Amino acid sequence: MDSITMIPGLAHLAPNYEGIVCDVWGVLHNGVVGYADAGEALRKFRETTGKPVVLLTNAPRPAPHIATMLDKFQIPRDAYDAIVTSGDVTTERLRREVHLPSYFIGPERDIPMLGDLGITLVGEGDAKLLICTGLFDDDTETPESYRASFERLVAADVPMICANPDIVVERGHRLIFCAGALAQLYAEMGGRTELYGKPYKPVYDVALETLSTLAGKPVVAKDVLAIGDALPTDVRGGWGQGMDVLMVTAGIHAADFGPADEPDPVLVAKRLAIEGIVAKAAIPRLKW
């Protein structure tokens, strides 16, 4: 691929799809400010086509928490029909492990993911399961902060369930580490890991089931447009599950493609080729 199709707005592709699966962080907000044009684009898609929009996020929290967060970013509720989170999918997985005393790594704000499962949280030395939603303090820590702890947990053959496969995410103009970076280190050290969220199939199965329920008919992957900015998760996941992908280039990889609002399509195409993945089209920032 020598270049990639750059589109002026979502309206260019909208009539071709039965539904949209859209990323949240990087497309609708950057952790500090919301993107009004992106919310309006999704709202217009729903209004003009009558087709559903499902937000798909690697946030390790329940969907209602994400809706409340989007309210604060002034993303209107009529921009989407439903939210599917890696946290909710992980919660369903954890229902099979409620008997295991678990060590939790992540910020306190992620505790609601455990809901009413009744999991007993214990210290590192008593754990039979490691649940990871992120770093304890992503402002000051890095994955290396956990190496000594992981050495002990790996030696004890404690498996990790990771609720957010993202390696890094953009917060304002900074990149911060996510749970996926810890899972990556844990696996490199020989630990057993399970990751739930994009780009893995289970979360896309839930998204497609949700779209089908909303549409009142089966919606298959080839008729869905996946929108996202992150190559390892949003783009690889959507493409890998058989969806067309609209890549938002001014997100986490913006610095790789030239000026954020005027990306070089050749650089975008080259990066996609290096990653071995395909996008239907690209757009600097989501708008109608």
CSV table of C-alpha atoms in Angstrom, one decimal:
chain,number,residue,atom,x,y,z
A,1,MET,CA,0.0,0.0,0.0
A,2,ASP,CA,1.6,3.3,-1.1
A,3,SER,CA,-1.0,5.5,0.6
A,4,ILE,CA,-4.3,5.4,2.4
A,5,THR,CA,-7.7,7.0,1.7
A,6,MET,CA,-8.1,10.1,3.9
A,7,ILE,CA,-11.7,11.0,4.3
A,8,PRO,CA,-13.1,14.4,5.2
A,9,GLY,CA,-15.8,13.0,7.5
A,10,LEU,CA,-17.7,10.0,8.7
A,11,ALA,CA,-20.6,10.9,6.3
A,12,HIS,CA,-18.3,9.6,3.5
A,13,LEU,CA,-18.6,6.0,4.8
A,14,ALA,CA,-21.8,6.0,6.8
A,15,PRO,CA,-24.2,4.5,4.3
A,16,ASN,CA,-22.1,1.4,3.9
A,17,TYR,CA,-22.5,-0.1,7.3
A,18,GLU,CA,-25.1,-1.6,9.6
A,19,GLY,CA,-23.5,-0.3,12.8
A,20,ILE,CA,-20.4,1.2,14.3
A,21,VAL,CA,-18.1,0.0,17.0
A,22,CYS,CA,-16.2,3.0,18.3
A,23,ASP,CA,-13.3,3.5,20.7
A,24,VAL,CA,-13.6,6.0,23.5
A,25,TRP,CA,-10.2,7.2,24.8
A,26,GLY,CA,-8.4,8.8,21.9
A,27,VAL,CA,-11.5,9.3,19.7
A,28,LEU,CA,-14.1,10.9,22.0
A,29,HIS,CA,-11.6,12.4,24.6
A,30,ASN,CA,-8.0,12.4,25.5
A,31,GLY,CA,-8.4,12.0,29.2
A,32,VAL,CA,-8.5,15.8,29.8
A,33,VAL,CA,-10.9,17.2,27.2
A,34,GLY,CA,-13.8,15.8,25.2
A,35,TYR,CA,-14.0,16.0,21.4
A,36,ALA,CA,-17.4,17.6,20.5
A,37,ASP,CA,-17.0,17.0,16.8
A,38,ALA,CA,-16.5,13.2,17.4
A,39,GLY,CA,-19.6,13.0,19.5
A,40,GLU,CA,-21.6,14.9,16.9
A,41,ALA,CA,-20.4,12.6,14.2
A,42,LEU,CA,-21.7,9.5,16.0
A,43,ARG,CA,-25.0,11.3,16.8
A,44,LYS,CA,-25.4,12.2,13.1
A,45,PHE,CA,-24.7,8.6,12.0
A,46,ARG,CA,-27.4,7.3,14.3
A,47,GLU,CA,-29.8,10.1,13.2
A,48,THR,CA,-29.2,9.8,9.4
A,49,THR,CA,-28.9,6.0,9.1
A,50,GLY,CA,-31.0,4.7,11.9
A,51,LYS,CA,-28.2,2.3,12.7
A,52,PRO,CA,-26.7,1.6,16.1
A,53,VAL,CA,-23.4,2.8,17.7
A,54,VAL,CA,-21.7,0.7,20.4
A,55,LEU,CA,-18.8,2.2,22.2
A,56,LEU,CA,-16.1,-0.3,22.9
A,57,THR,CA,-13.5,0.6,25.5
A,58,ASN,CA,-10.6,-1.1,27.3
A,59,ALA,CA,-11.6,0.7,30.5
A,60,PRO,CA,-11.6,-1.7,33.4
A,61,ARG,CA,-14.8,-0.3,34.8
A,62,PRO,CA,-18.5,-0.9,34.4
A,63,ALA,CA,-20.3,0.7,31.5
A,64,PRO,CA,-22.4,3.1,33.6
A,65,HIS,CA,-19.1,4.6,35.0
A,66,ILE,CA,-18.0,5.3,31.4
A,67,ALA,CA,-21.3,6.9,30.5
A,68,THR,CA,-20.9,9.3,33.5
A,69,MET,CA,-17.4,10.1,32.5
A,70,LEU,CA,-18.5,10.9,28.9
A,71,ASP,CA,-21.2,13.2,30.4
A,72,LYS,CA,-18.4,15.2,32.0
A,73,PHE,CA,-16.6,15.4,28.7
A,74,GLN,CA,-19.9,16.6,27.2
A,75,ILE,CA,-20.3,13.7,24.8
A,76,PRO,CA,-24.1,13.5,24.5
A,77,ARG,CA,-26.0,10.3,25.4
A,78,ASP,CA,-27.6,10.3,21.9
A,79,ALA,CA,-24.2,9.8,20.3
A,80,TYR,CA,-24.3,6.1,21.2
A,81,ASP,CA,-26.7,3.3,22.0
A,82,ALA,CA,-24.6,1.1,24.4
A,83,ILE,CA,-21.2,0.8,25.9
A,84,VAL,CA,-19.2,-2.4,26.1
A,85,THR,CA,-16.1,-2.4,28.4
A,86,SER,CA,-13.2,-4.7,29.0
A,87,GLY,CA,-14.1,-4.4,32.7
A,88,ASP,CA,-17.5,-5.9,32.2
A,89,VAL,CA,-16.1,-8.7,30.1
A,90,THR,CA,-13.4,-9.4,32.7
A,91,THR,CA,-16.1,-9.4,35.5
A,92,GLU,CA,-17.9,-12.2,33.7
A,93,ARG,CA,-14.6,-14.1,33.5
A,94,LEU,CA,-13.9,-13.6,37.2
A,95,ARG,CA,-17.2,-15.2,38.1
A,96,ARG,CA,-15.5,-18.5,37.5
A,97,GLU,CA,-12.7,-17.6,40.0
A,98,VAL,CA,-14.5,-16.2,42.9
A,99,HIS,CA,-13.2,-18.9,45.2
A,100,LEU,CA,-9.6,-17.8,44.7
A,101,PRO,CA,-8.0,-15.3,47.1
A,102,SER,CA,-6.9,-12.5,44.8
A,103,TYR,CA,-4.3,-9.8,44.8
A,104,PHE,CA,-5.5,-6.6,43.1
A,105,ILE,CA,-3.2,-4.2,41.2
A,106,GLY,CA,-4.8,-1.0,40.0
A,107,PRO,CA,-6.1,2.3,41.1
A,108,GLU,CA,-8.9,2.5,43.6
A,109,ARG,CA,-11.3,3.9,41.0
A,110,ASP,CA,-11.3,0.4,39.3
A,111,ILE,CA,-12.5,-1.5,42.3
A,112,PRO,CA,-16.2,-1.2,41.1
A,113,MET,CA,-15.2,-3.7,38.4
A,114,LEU,CA,-15.3,-6.4,41.0
A,115,GLY,CA,-18.9,-5.5,41.8
A,116,ASP,CA,-20.7,-8.0,44.1
A,117,LEU,CA,-18.6,-11.0,43.0
A,118,GLY,CA,-17.5,-11.7,46.6
A,119,ILE,CA,-13.9,-12.1,45.7
A,120,THR,CA,-11.6,-12.1,48.7
A,121,LEU,CA,-8.8,-9.6,48.2
A,122,VAL,CA,-5.5,-10.5,50.0
A,123,GLY,CA,-1.9,-9.4,50.1
A,124,GLU,CA,0.6,-10.5,47.5
A,125,GLY,CA,1.9,-13.4,49.6
A,126,ASP,CA,-1.5,-15.1,50.0
A,127,ALA,CA,-2.7,-14.7,46.5
A,128,LYS,CA,-3.8,-17.5,44.2
A,129,LEU,CA,-4.9,-15.1,41.4
A,130,LEU,CA,-3.6,-11.7,40.3
A,131,ILE,CA,-6.2,-9.2,39.0
A,132,CYS,CA,-4.7,-6.2,37.2
A,133,THR,CA,-6.6,-3.1,36.0
A,134,GLY,CA,-3.6,-0.7,35.8
A,135,LEU,CA,-0.8,0.7,37.9
A,136,PHE,CA,-1.5,1.8,41.5
A,137,ASP,CA,-0.2,5.3,40.6
A,138,ASP,CA,0.2,5.8,36.9
A,139,ASP,CA,1.5,9.3,37.4
A,140,THR,CA,4.7,8.2,39.2
A,141,GLU,CA,5.1,4.4,38.5
A,142,THR,CA,6.3,2.4,35.5
A,143,PRO,CA,6.2,-1.4,34.9
A,144,GLU,CA,9.7,-1.7,36.3
A,145,SER,CA,8.2,-0.6,39.7
A,146,TYR,CA,6.6,-4.0,39.8
A,147,ARG,CA,9.4,-6.3,38.8
A,148,ALA,CA,10.3,-7.4,42.3
A,149,SER,CA,6.7,-8.2,43.2
A,150,PHE,CA,6.2,-10.0,39.9
A,151,GLU,CA,9.3,-12.2,40.5
A,152,ARG,CA,7.7,-13.5,43.7
A,153,LEU,CA,4.2,-13.9,42.1
A,154,VAL,CA,5.7,-15.7,39.0
A,155,ALA,CA,7.7,-18.0,41.3
A,156,ALA,CA,4.5,-18.9,43.1
A,157,ASP,CA,2.8,-19.6,39.7
A,158,VAL,CA,0.0,-17.1,40.4
A,159,PRO,CA,-1.9,-16.4,37.1
A,160,MET,CA,-2.8,-12.8,36.1
A,161,ILE,CA,-6.1,-11.7,34.6
A,162,CYS,CA,-5.7,-8.3,32.9
A,163,ALA,CA,-8.7,-6.1,32.4
A,164,ASN,CA,-7.1,-3.6,30.1
A,165,PRO,CA,-4.7,-4.8,27.3
A,166,ASP,CA,-3.7,-1.2,26.5
A,167,ILE,CA,0.1,-0.6,26.9
A,168,VAL,CA,-0.1,3.1,27.0
A,169,VAL,CA,-2.8,5.8,26.7
A,170,GLU,CA,-2.7,9.5,26.1
A,171,ARG,CA,-3.7,11.7,29.0
A,172,GLY,CA,-3.7,15.3,27.7
A,173,HIS,CA,-0.3,15.5,26.1
A,174,ARG,CA,1.3,12.7,28.1
A,175,LEU,CA,1.5,9.0,27.6
A,176,ILE,CA,0.9,6.9,30.7
A,177,PHE,CA,1.3,3.2,31.2
A,178,CYS,CA,-1.8,0.9,31.4
A,179,ALA,CA,-2.4,-2.6,32.7
A,180,GLY,CA,-1.3,-4.1,29.3
A,181,ALA,CA,2.2,-3.0,30.0
A,182,LEU,CA,2.2,-4.9,33.3
A,183,ALA,CA,0.7,-8.0,31.6
A,184,GLN,CA,3.5,-7.8,29.0
A,185,LEU,CA,6.2,-7.7,31.7
A,186,TYR,CA,4.5,-10.5,33.6
A,187,ALA,CA,4.4,-12.7,30.5
A,188,GLU,CA,8.0,-11.9,29.7
A,189,MET,CA,9.0,-13.0,33.2
A,190,GLY,CA,7.2,-16.3,32.7
A,191,GLY,CA,3.9,-15.5,34.3
A,192,ARG,CA,0.6,-16.9,33.0
A,193,THR,CA,-1.6,-14.2,31.7
A,194,GLU,CA,-5.1,-13.7,30.3
A,195,LEU,CA,-6.1,-10.4,28.7
A,196,TYR,CA,-9.6,-9.2,28.2
A,197,GLY,CA,-10.5,-6.3,25.9
A,198,LYS,CA,-9.3,-5.1,22.4
A,199,PRO,CA,-7.8,-6.7,20.3
A,200,TYR,CA,-9.1,-10.0,21.6
A,201,LYS,CA,-12.2,-11.8,20.3
A,202,PRO,CA,-14.4,-12.1,23.4
A,203,VAL,CA,-15.0,-8.3,23.7
A,204,TYR,CA,-15.8,-8.1,20.0
A,205,ASP,CA,-18.3,-11.0,20.4
A,206,VAL,CA,-20.1,-9.0,23.0
A,207,ALA,CA,-20.0,-5.8,20.9
A,208,LEU,CA,-21.5,-7.7,17.9
A,209,GLU,CA,-24.2,-9.3,20.1
A,210,THR,CA,-25.1,-5.9,21.4
A,211,LEU,CA,-25.3,-4.4,17.9
A,212,SER,CA,-27.5,-7.3,16.8
A,213,THR,CA,-29.8,-6.8,19.8
A,214,LEU,CA,-30.1,-3.1,19.1
A,215,ALA,CA,-30.7,-3.6,15.4
A,216,GLY,CA,-33.3,-6.3,15.9
A,217,LYS,CA,-31.5,-8.6,13.5
A,218,PRO,CA,-28.1,-10.3,13.2
A,219,VAL,CA,-25.3,-7.9,12.5
A,220,VAL,CA,-22.1,-9.5,11.2
A,221,ALA,CA,-18.5,-8.2,11.4
A,222,LYS,CA,-18.2,-7.4,7.7
A,223,ASP,CA,-21.1,-4.9,7.9
A,224,VAL,CA,-19.6,-3.0,10.9
A,225,LEU,CA,-17.2,-0.1,10.9
A,226,ALA,CA,-14.7,0.0,13.7
A,227,ILE,CA,-13.3,3.4,14.6
A,228,GLY,CA,-10.2,3.9,16.7
A,229,ASP,CA,-6.8,5.4,17.0
A,230,ALA,CA,-4.6,2.7,18.6
A,231,LEU,CA,-2.9,0.3,16.2
A,232,PRO,CA,-2.3,-2.6,18.6
A,233,THR,CA,-5.9,-2.6,19.9
A,234,ASP,CA,-8.5,-0.7,18.0
A,235,VAL,CA,-7.1,-1.2,14.5
A,236,ARG,CA,-5.7,-4.6,14.9
A,237,GLY,CA,-8.8,-5.8,16.8
A,238,GLY,CA,-11.4,-4.5,14.4
A,239,TRP,CA,-9.5,-5.7,11.3
A,240,GLY,CA,-8.6,-9.0,13.0
A,241,GLN,CA,-12.3,-9.6,13.7
A,242,GLY,CA,-13.3,-8.9,10.1
A,243,MET,CA,-14.5,-5.3,10.4
A,244,ASP,CA,-13.6,-2.4,8.2
A,245,VAL,CA,-11.6,0.1,10.2
A,246,LEU,CA,-11.5,3.9,10.2
A,247,MET,CA,-8.3,5.0,11.8
A,248,VAL,CA,-8.2,8.3,13.7
A,249,THR,CA,-4.6,9.4,13.2
A,250,ALA,CA,-4.4,12.4,15.7
A,251,GLY,CA,-4.7,10.1,18.7
A,252,ILE,CA,-2.0,8.1,20.4
A,253,HIS,CA,0.2,7.8,17.2
A,254,ALA,CA,-0.2,11.4,16.1
A,255,ALA,CA,3.6,12.2,16.3
A,256,ASP,CA,4.4,9.4,13.8
A,257,PHE,CA,2.4,10.9,10.9
A,258,GLY,CA,3.4,14.5,10.7
A,259,PRO,CA,1.2,17.5,11.6
A,260,ALA,CA,-1.7,16.2,13.7
A,261,ASP,CA,-4.4,17.8,11.6
A,262,GLU,CA,-2.6,17.2,8.3
A,263,PRO,CA,-1.2,13.7,8.6
A,264,ASP,CA,0.9,12.3,5.7
A,265,PRO,CA,-1.1,9.4,4.2
A,266,VAL,CA,2.0,7.7,3.0
A,267,LEU,CA,3.4,7.6,6.6
A,268,VAL,CA,0.1,6.2,7.8
A,269,ALA,CA,0.1,3.5,5.1
A,270,LYS,CA,3.7,2.6,5.8
A,271,ARG,CA,3.0,2.2,9.5
A,272,LEU,CA,0.0,0.0,8.8
A,273,ALA,CA,2.1,-2.2,6.5
A,274,ILE,CA,4.8,-2.5,9.1
A,275,GLU,CA,2.2,-3.6,11.6
A,276,GLY,CA,0.7,-6.1,9.1
A,277,ILE,CA,-2.8,-4.7,9.4
A,278,VAL,CA,-5.2,-2.9,7.1
A,279,ALA,CA,-7.5,0.1,7.5
A,280,LYS,CA,-10.3,1.0,5.2
A,281,ALA,CA,-9.6,4.7,5.5
A,282,ALA,CA,-8.2,7.3,7.9
A,283,ILE,CA,-9.2,10.7,9.3
A,284,PRO,CA,-7.2,13.1,11.5
A,285,ARG,CA,-10.0,13.5,14.0
A,286,LEU,CA,-13.5,12.0,14.0
A,287,LYS,CA,-16.1,14.4,12.6
A,288,TRP,CA,-19.2,14.1,10.4
